[in-house]
Short mmCIF file of C-alpha atoms in Angstrom, two decimals:
data_model
loop_
_atom_site.label_atom_id
_atom_site.label_comp_id
_atom_site.label_asym_id
_atom_site.label_seq_id
_atom_site.Cartn_x
_atom_site.Cartn_y
_atom_site.Cartn_z
CA UNK A 1 -18.71 -5.84 -2.46
CA UNK A 2 -18.00 -4.11 1.31
CA UNK A 3 -14.51 -3.19 2.00
CA UNK A 4 -12.62 -5.83 3.94
CA UNK A 5 -11.58 -3.30 6.43
CA UNK A 6 -15.02 -2.28 7.11
CA UNK A 7 -15.70 -5.86 8.05
CA UNK A 8 -13.25 -5.61 10.96
CA UNK A 9 -14.53 -2.10 12.10
CA UNK A 10 -18.15 -3.70 12.15
CA UNK A 11 -16.67 -6.29 14.62
CA UNK A 12 -15.81 -3.47 17.01
CA UNK A 13 -17.99 -2.11 19.56
CA UNK A 14 -18.75 1.01 21.06
CA UNK A 15 -16.79 2.04 23.94
CA UNK A 16 -14.65 4.90 25.63
CA UNK A 17 -11.99 4.12 23.22
CA UNK A 18 -14.17 3.70 20.01
CA UNK A 19 -16.45 6.50 18.49
CA UNK A 20 -19.00 4.26 16.41
CA UNK A 21 -19.89 7.28 14.34
CA UNK A 22 -16.39 8.33 13.36
CA UNK A 23 -15.64 4.77 12.30
CA UNK A 24 -18.77 4.69 9.97
CA UNK A 25 -17.78 7.97 8.58
CA UNK A 26 -14.48 6.18 7.66
CA UNK A 27 -16.13 2.92 6.16
CA UNK A 28 -18.11 5.38 3.69
CA UNK A 29 -14.84 7.47 2.69
CA UNK A 30 -13.24 4.27 2.09
CA UNK A 31 -16.09 2.78 0.16
CA UNK A 32 -15.20 5.16 -2.71
CA UNK A 33 -12.44 3.77 -5.10
CA UNK A 34 -11.10 4.03 -8.61
CA UNK A 35 -13.40 0.99 -9.50
CA UNK A 36 -16.30 2.86 -7.72
CA UNK A 37 -15.69 6.60 -7.91
CA UNK A 38 -19.32 7.68 -8.24
CA UNK A 39 -21.80 5.65 -6.15
CA UNK A 40 -25.70 5.80 -5.63
CA UNK A 41 -26.79 5.91 -1.83
CA UNK A 42 -27.88 2.11 -2.13
CA UNK A 43 -24.24 1.36 -3.52
CA UNK A 44 -22.53 3.03 -0.69
CA UNK A 45 -24.46 1.62 2.29
CA UNK A 46 -23.71 -2.00 0.65
CA UNK A 47 -20.13 -1.31 0.29
CA UNK A 48 -19.64 0.27 3.57
CA UNK A 49 -22.16 -2.10 5.33
CA UNK A 50 -24.36 0.58 6.83
CA UNK A 51 -27.94 0.92 6.40
CA UNK A 52 -29.55 3.48 3.82
CA UNK A 53 -30.39 5.82 6.69
CA UNK A 54 -27.07 5.70 8.20
CA UNK A 55 -25.11 5.90 5.07
CA UNK A 56 -27.14 8.98 3.94
CA UNK A 57 -26.57 10.97 7.19
CA UNK A 58 -22.75 10.38 6.86
CA UNK A 59 -22.73 11.38 3.34
CA UNK A 60 -24.75 14.61 3.74
CA UNK A 61 -22.34 15.58 6.79
CA UNK A 62 -19.46 14.86 4.50
CA UNK A 63 -21.15 16.95 1.84
CA UNK A 64 -21.72 19.83 4.41
CA UNK A 65 -17.86 19.80 5.08
CA UNK A 66 -16.82 19.37 1.51
CA UNK A 67 -15.31 16.30 1.57
CA UNK A 68 -18.44 14.47 -0.75
CA UNK A 69 -20.44 16.22 -3.60
CA UNK A 70 -23.58 14.90 -5.20
CA UNK A 71 -24.73 15.09 -8.66
CA UNK A 72 -28.33 14.15 -8.87
CA UNK A 73 -28.40 10.48 -7.03
CA UNK A 74 -24.62 9.98 -7.45
CA UNK A 75 -22.17 10.74 -4.87
CA UNK A 76 -18.36 11.72 -5.51
CA UNK A 77 -15.36 12.59 -3.35
CA UNK A 78 -14.08 16.10 -3.49
CA UNK A 79 -10.23 16.82 -3.93
CA UNK A 80 -10.60 17.83 -0.23
CA UNK A 81 -10.43 14.48 0.89
CA UNK A 82 -6.75 14.36 0.38
CA UNK A 83 -6.16 16.64 3.16
CA UNK A 84 -6.44 13.78 5.21
CA UNK A 85 -3.88 11.71 3.37
CA UNK A 86 -1.64 14.68 3.09
CA UNK A 87 -1.93 15.46 6.98
CA UNK A 88 -0.10 11.92 7.45
CA UNK A 89 2.47 12.63 4.61
CA UNK A 90 3.31 16.09 5.87
CA UNK A 91 3.85 14.79 9.19
CA UNK A 92 6.47 12.05 7.76
CA UNK A 93 9.50 14.25 6.62
CA UNK A 94 10.76 11.14 5.20
CA UNK A 95 8.68 11.59 2.33
CA UNK A 96 10.24 14.97 1.34
CA UNK A 97 13.54 13.57 1.84
CA UNK A 98 12.96 10.25 0.03
CA UNK A 99 11.65 12.10 -3.38
CA UNK A 100 14.59 13.46 -4.76
CA UNK A 101 16.49 10.33 -4.10
CA UNK A 102 13.84 8.21 -6.02
CA UNK A 103 13.79 10.27 -9.11
CA UNK A 104 17.55 9.63 -9.02
CA UNK A 105 17.20 6.24 -8.68
CA UNK A 106 14.99 6.11 -11.56
CA UNK A 107 17.33 8.12 -13.78
CA UNK A 108 20.04 5.59 -12.95
CA UNK A 109 17.99 2.07 -13.28
CA UNK A 110 15.62 3.46 -16.21
CA UNK A 111 12.69 1.57 -13.90
CA UNK A 112 9.75 2.95 -11.71
CA UNK A 113 10.07 3.33 -8.00
CA UNK A 114 7.73 3.28 -5.18
CA UNK A 115 7.89 3.72 -1.63
CA UNK A 116 5.27 1.69 0.68
CA UNK A 117 4.37 1.34 4.51
CA UNK A 118 2.75 -1.67 5.89
CA UNK A 119 -1.04 -1.74 7.07
CA UNK A 120 -2.40 -4.72 8.38
CA UNK A 121 -2.31 -7.35 5.41
CA UNK A 122 -1.78 -4.88 2.61
CA UNK A 123 1.20 -2.36 1.80
CA UNK A 124 0.02 1.40 0.97
CA UNK A 125 1.88 3.36 -1.57
CA UNK A 126 3.12 6.72 -0.11
CA UNK A 127 5.37 7.78 -2.74
CA UNK A 128 5.63 6.67 -6.40
CA UNK A 129 7.97 7.75 -9.47
CA UNK A 130 6.94 5.98 -12.41
CA UNK A 131 8.58 5.95 -16.03
CA UNK A 132 6.93 3.57 -18.23
CA UNK A 133 3.84 2.00 -17.26
CA UNK A 134 4.36 -1.58 -16.52
CA UNK A 135 1.32 -2.73 -14.69
CA UNK A 136 -2.15 -3.06 -15.44
CA UNK A 137 -3.13 -1.86 -11.85
CA UNK A 138 -3.29 1.98 -11.65
CA UNK A 139 -0.86 2.70 -8.96
CA UNK A 140 -0.72 6.09 -6.98
CA UNK A 141 -0.49 7.44 -3.43
CA UNK A 142 -2.53 5.29 -1.11
CA UNK A 143 -2.96 2.33 -3.58
CA UNK A 144 -3.00 -0.79 -1.65
CA UNK A 145 -1.71 -4.09 -2.64
CA UNK A 146 -1.21 -7.45 -0.58
CA UNK A 147 1.66 -7.64 1.13
CA UNK A 148 2.13 -11.30 0.76
CA UNK A 149 3.13 -11.46 -3.05
CA UNK A 150 4.58 -8.22 -3.36
CA UNK A 151 8.30 -7.28 -3.16
CA UNK A 152 7.99 -4.07 -0.44
CA UNK A 153 5.38 -6.28 1.46
CA UNK A 154 7.55 -9.12 2.06
CA UNK A 155 10.28 -6.82 2.69
CA UNK A 156 8.08 -5.13 5.41
CA UNK A 157 6.60 -8.55 6.61
CA UNK A 158 10.00 -9.83 7.28
CA UNK A 159 10.40 -7.15 10.35
CA UNK A 160 7.70 -9.01 12.00
CA UNK A 161 8.09 -11.00 14.55
CA UNK A 162 7.50 -14.87 13.64
CA UNK A 163 4.24 -15.39 15.40
CA UNK A 164 3.07 -11.91 14.22
CA UNK A 165 3.97 -12.89 10.76
CA UNK A 166 2.50 -16.10 10.68
CA UNK A 167 -0.70 -14.69 12.20
CA UNK A 168 -0.72 -11.95 9.58
CA UNK A 169 -0.54 -14.53 6.67
CA UNK A 170 -3.23 -16.72 8.00
CA UNK A 171 -5.33 -13.60 7.54
CA UNK A 172 -3.97 -12.71 4.00
CA UNK A 173 -6.69 -13.31 1.08
CA UNK A 174 -4.18 -15.52 -0.50
CA UNK A 175 -4.93 -15.88 -4.26
CA UNK A 176 -2.96 -17.16 -6.98
CA UNK A 177 -2.71 -13.94 -8.99
CA UNK A 178 -0.51 -15.74 -11.74
CA UNK A 179 0.73 -19.06 -11.98
CA UNK A 180 3.99 -18.21 -10.19
CA UNK A 181 2.21 -16.87 -7.13
CA UNK A 182 2.93 -18.66 -3.88
CA UNK A 183 -0.21 -19.01 -1.73
CA UNK A 184 1.04 -21.64 0.87
CA UNK A 185 1.87 -19.98 4.44
CA UNK A 186 4.61 -21.99 5.19
CA UNK A 187 6.27 -21.57 1.56
CA UNK A 188 5.82 -17.40 1.90
CA UNK A 189 6.87 -17.79 5.12
CA UNK A 190 10.02 -19.45 3.98
CA UNK A 191 10.78 -16.75 1.15
CA UNK A 192 10.20 -13.96 3.76
CA UNK A 193 12.84 -16.00 6.00
CA UNK A 194 15.07 -15.39 2.95
CA UNK A 195 14.39 -11.70 2.69
CA UNK A 196 15.19 -11.25 6.15
CA UNK A 197 18.56 -13.25 6.08
CA UNK A 198 19.48 -11.33 2.98
CA UNK A 199 18.44 -7.68 3.62
CA UNK A 200 16.33 -7.02 0.18
CA UNK A 201 13.43 -8.64 -1.68
CA UNK A 202 12.78 -9.82 -5.05
CA UNK A 203 9.20 -10.81 -6.62
CA UNK A 204 9.28 -12.70 -9.93
CA UNK A 205 5.98 -12.54 -11.26
CA UNK A 206 3.90 -13.45 -8.36
CA UNK A 207 1.61 -9.98 -8.42
CA UNK A 208 1.27 -9.91 -12.10
CA UNK A 209 2.40 -11.48 -14.95
CA UNK A 210 5.58 -10.20 -16.69
CA UNK A 211 6.14 -7.89 -13.37
CA UNK A 212 9.71 -8.30 -11.58
CA UNK A 213 10.14 -6.06 -8.71
CA UNK A 214 12.87 -5.65 -5.96
CA UNK A 215 12.73 -3.80 -2.52
CA UNK A 216 14.90 -2.78 0.13
CA UNK A 217 14.23 -1.39 3.73
CA UNK A 218 14.14 2.07 4.79
CA UNK A 219 14.63 2.21 8.72
CA UNK A 220 14.83 4.81 11.16
CA UNK A 221 17.51 5.89 13.74
CA UNK A 222 16.52 3.02 16.11
CA UNK A 223 17.24 0.62 13.08
CA UNK A 224 13.34 -0.14 12.84
CA UNK A 225 12.05 -0.62 9.16
CA UNK A 226 9.58 2.01 8.70
CA UNK A 227 8.58 1.83 4.89
CA UNK A 228 9.85 -0.36 1.74
CA UNK A 229 11.57 1.15 -1.25
CA UNK A 230 11.23 -0.71 -4.71
CA UNK A 231 12.09 -0.65 -8.30
CA UNK A 232 9.60 -2.57 -10.60
CA UNK A 233 10.15 -3.66 -14.24
CA UNK A 234 8.85 -5.63 -17.03
CA UNK A 235 10.44 -9.49 -17.24
CA UNK A 236 10.82 -9.26 -21.09
CA UNK A 237 12.83 -6.29 -20.83
CA UNK A 238 14.64 -6.63 -17.59
CA UNK A 239 14.66 -10.55 -15.99
CA UNK A 240 14.94 -10.97 -12.39
CA UNK A 241 18.25 -12.28 -12.68
CA UNK A 242 19.42 -9.01 -14.63
CA UNK A 243 17.72 -6.92 -12.16
CA UNK A 244 19.45 -8.57 -9.38
CA UNK A 245 23.04 -8.40 -10.69
CA UNK A 246 22.81 -4.67 -12.42
CA UNK A 247 20.29 -2.71 -10.09
CA UNK A 248 20.29 -4.30 -6.53
CA UNK A 249 23.41 -2.13 -5.44
CA UNK A 250 21.55 1.18 -6.53
CA UNK A 251 18.58 0.21 -5.02
CA UNK A 252 20.07 -0.58 -1.72
CA UNK A 253 22.46 2.76 -1.94
CA UNK A 254 18.97 4.47 -2.32
CA UNK A 255 17.40 3.01 0.65
CA UNK A 256 20.48 3.40 3.02
CA UNK A 257 20.73 7.33 1.72
CA UNK A 258 16.90 7.63 2.54
CA UNK A 259 17.50 5.69 6.07
CA UNK A 260 20.48 8.14 6.82
CA UNK A 261 18.70 11.20 6.13
CA UNK A 262 15.79 10.00 8.14
CA UNK A 263 18.00 9.26 10.92
CA UNK A 264 19.50 12.66 10.97
CA UNK A 265 15.88 14.57 10.57
CA UNK A 266 14.66 12.58 13.60
CA UNK A 267 17.71 13.36 15.80
#
C-alpha cells in the first residue's frame, strides 16, 4: 500500500523549487514503518509509488550513505536514519525543556504524557513519557495519528483559521475507529470550536476503545500554538469526568510552564 504522503508528493512537478530525486528518496524512506520494517525491492517500489529501477537506485544510494542496510533480498533502515529526526528535535529547544516537566506531570497524575505537533492532517509525536501500556498502538517519537479524532490533534486544529480547518477536515481520512468516533465534518468542527473556546481538549474513546485523553496547548512568545501536550488513561480506571476534574489543572499548569520556558528561550 502506498504511503498517503507519497501520493501528494507524486502530484508535484519538477521545477526551480522542487527536486524530484530528493522527494523520491524521502518517499522510499517513508515506505518503511513498524508494519513494514524489512522490505524487498518490489515492496519498496509498490509502497513508495516508484518503479523498481528508481527504487533500487535510491536504496543503493541510501545504503552507501549508511541509512539503509540489505540482507539478501531484504532492505531495512539503520539507526543512522534517526539523525534526520534528531536534527529537527535538536533545533527546537522546547523538547529539552519539556521533558522534565512531562516527567513531573506523569509522577503527579500516574498517566502517560506526550507532546505532538501538527503535520497536515496528522499529529506527529515529538516526545513521550509513558507509564503503563494503555494502547494497542505502539507510540514513540515520530509516530503519526490522525488529528481529527485525537485530543492533541483537535487542540492543534483549533488554532487554524476556520476555512483552513474545514479544508483540512475534508481531506482527512475520517473512519469510525470506534463506536464513539465522530466522522462528520460539521460535528468534528463543532467539537473543535468547543476546544477553541475552553482552551483544552478531551477525547473519550474516539481513537481507541477504552482510551481517554486530554490535551492542552503549548505556545511560543507570540502566543502561537506550536505543539500540544496530553495525558492518556484507561476509561475503566480513569473516566473522562474524573480525568477532567482531577488532572486538568496539572495538565494546564505543565503546558503553561513549558510555554513560559519556551518564551524565555526564544527571547
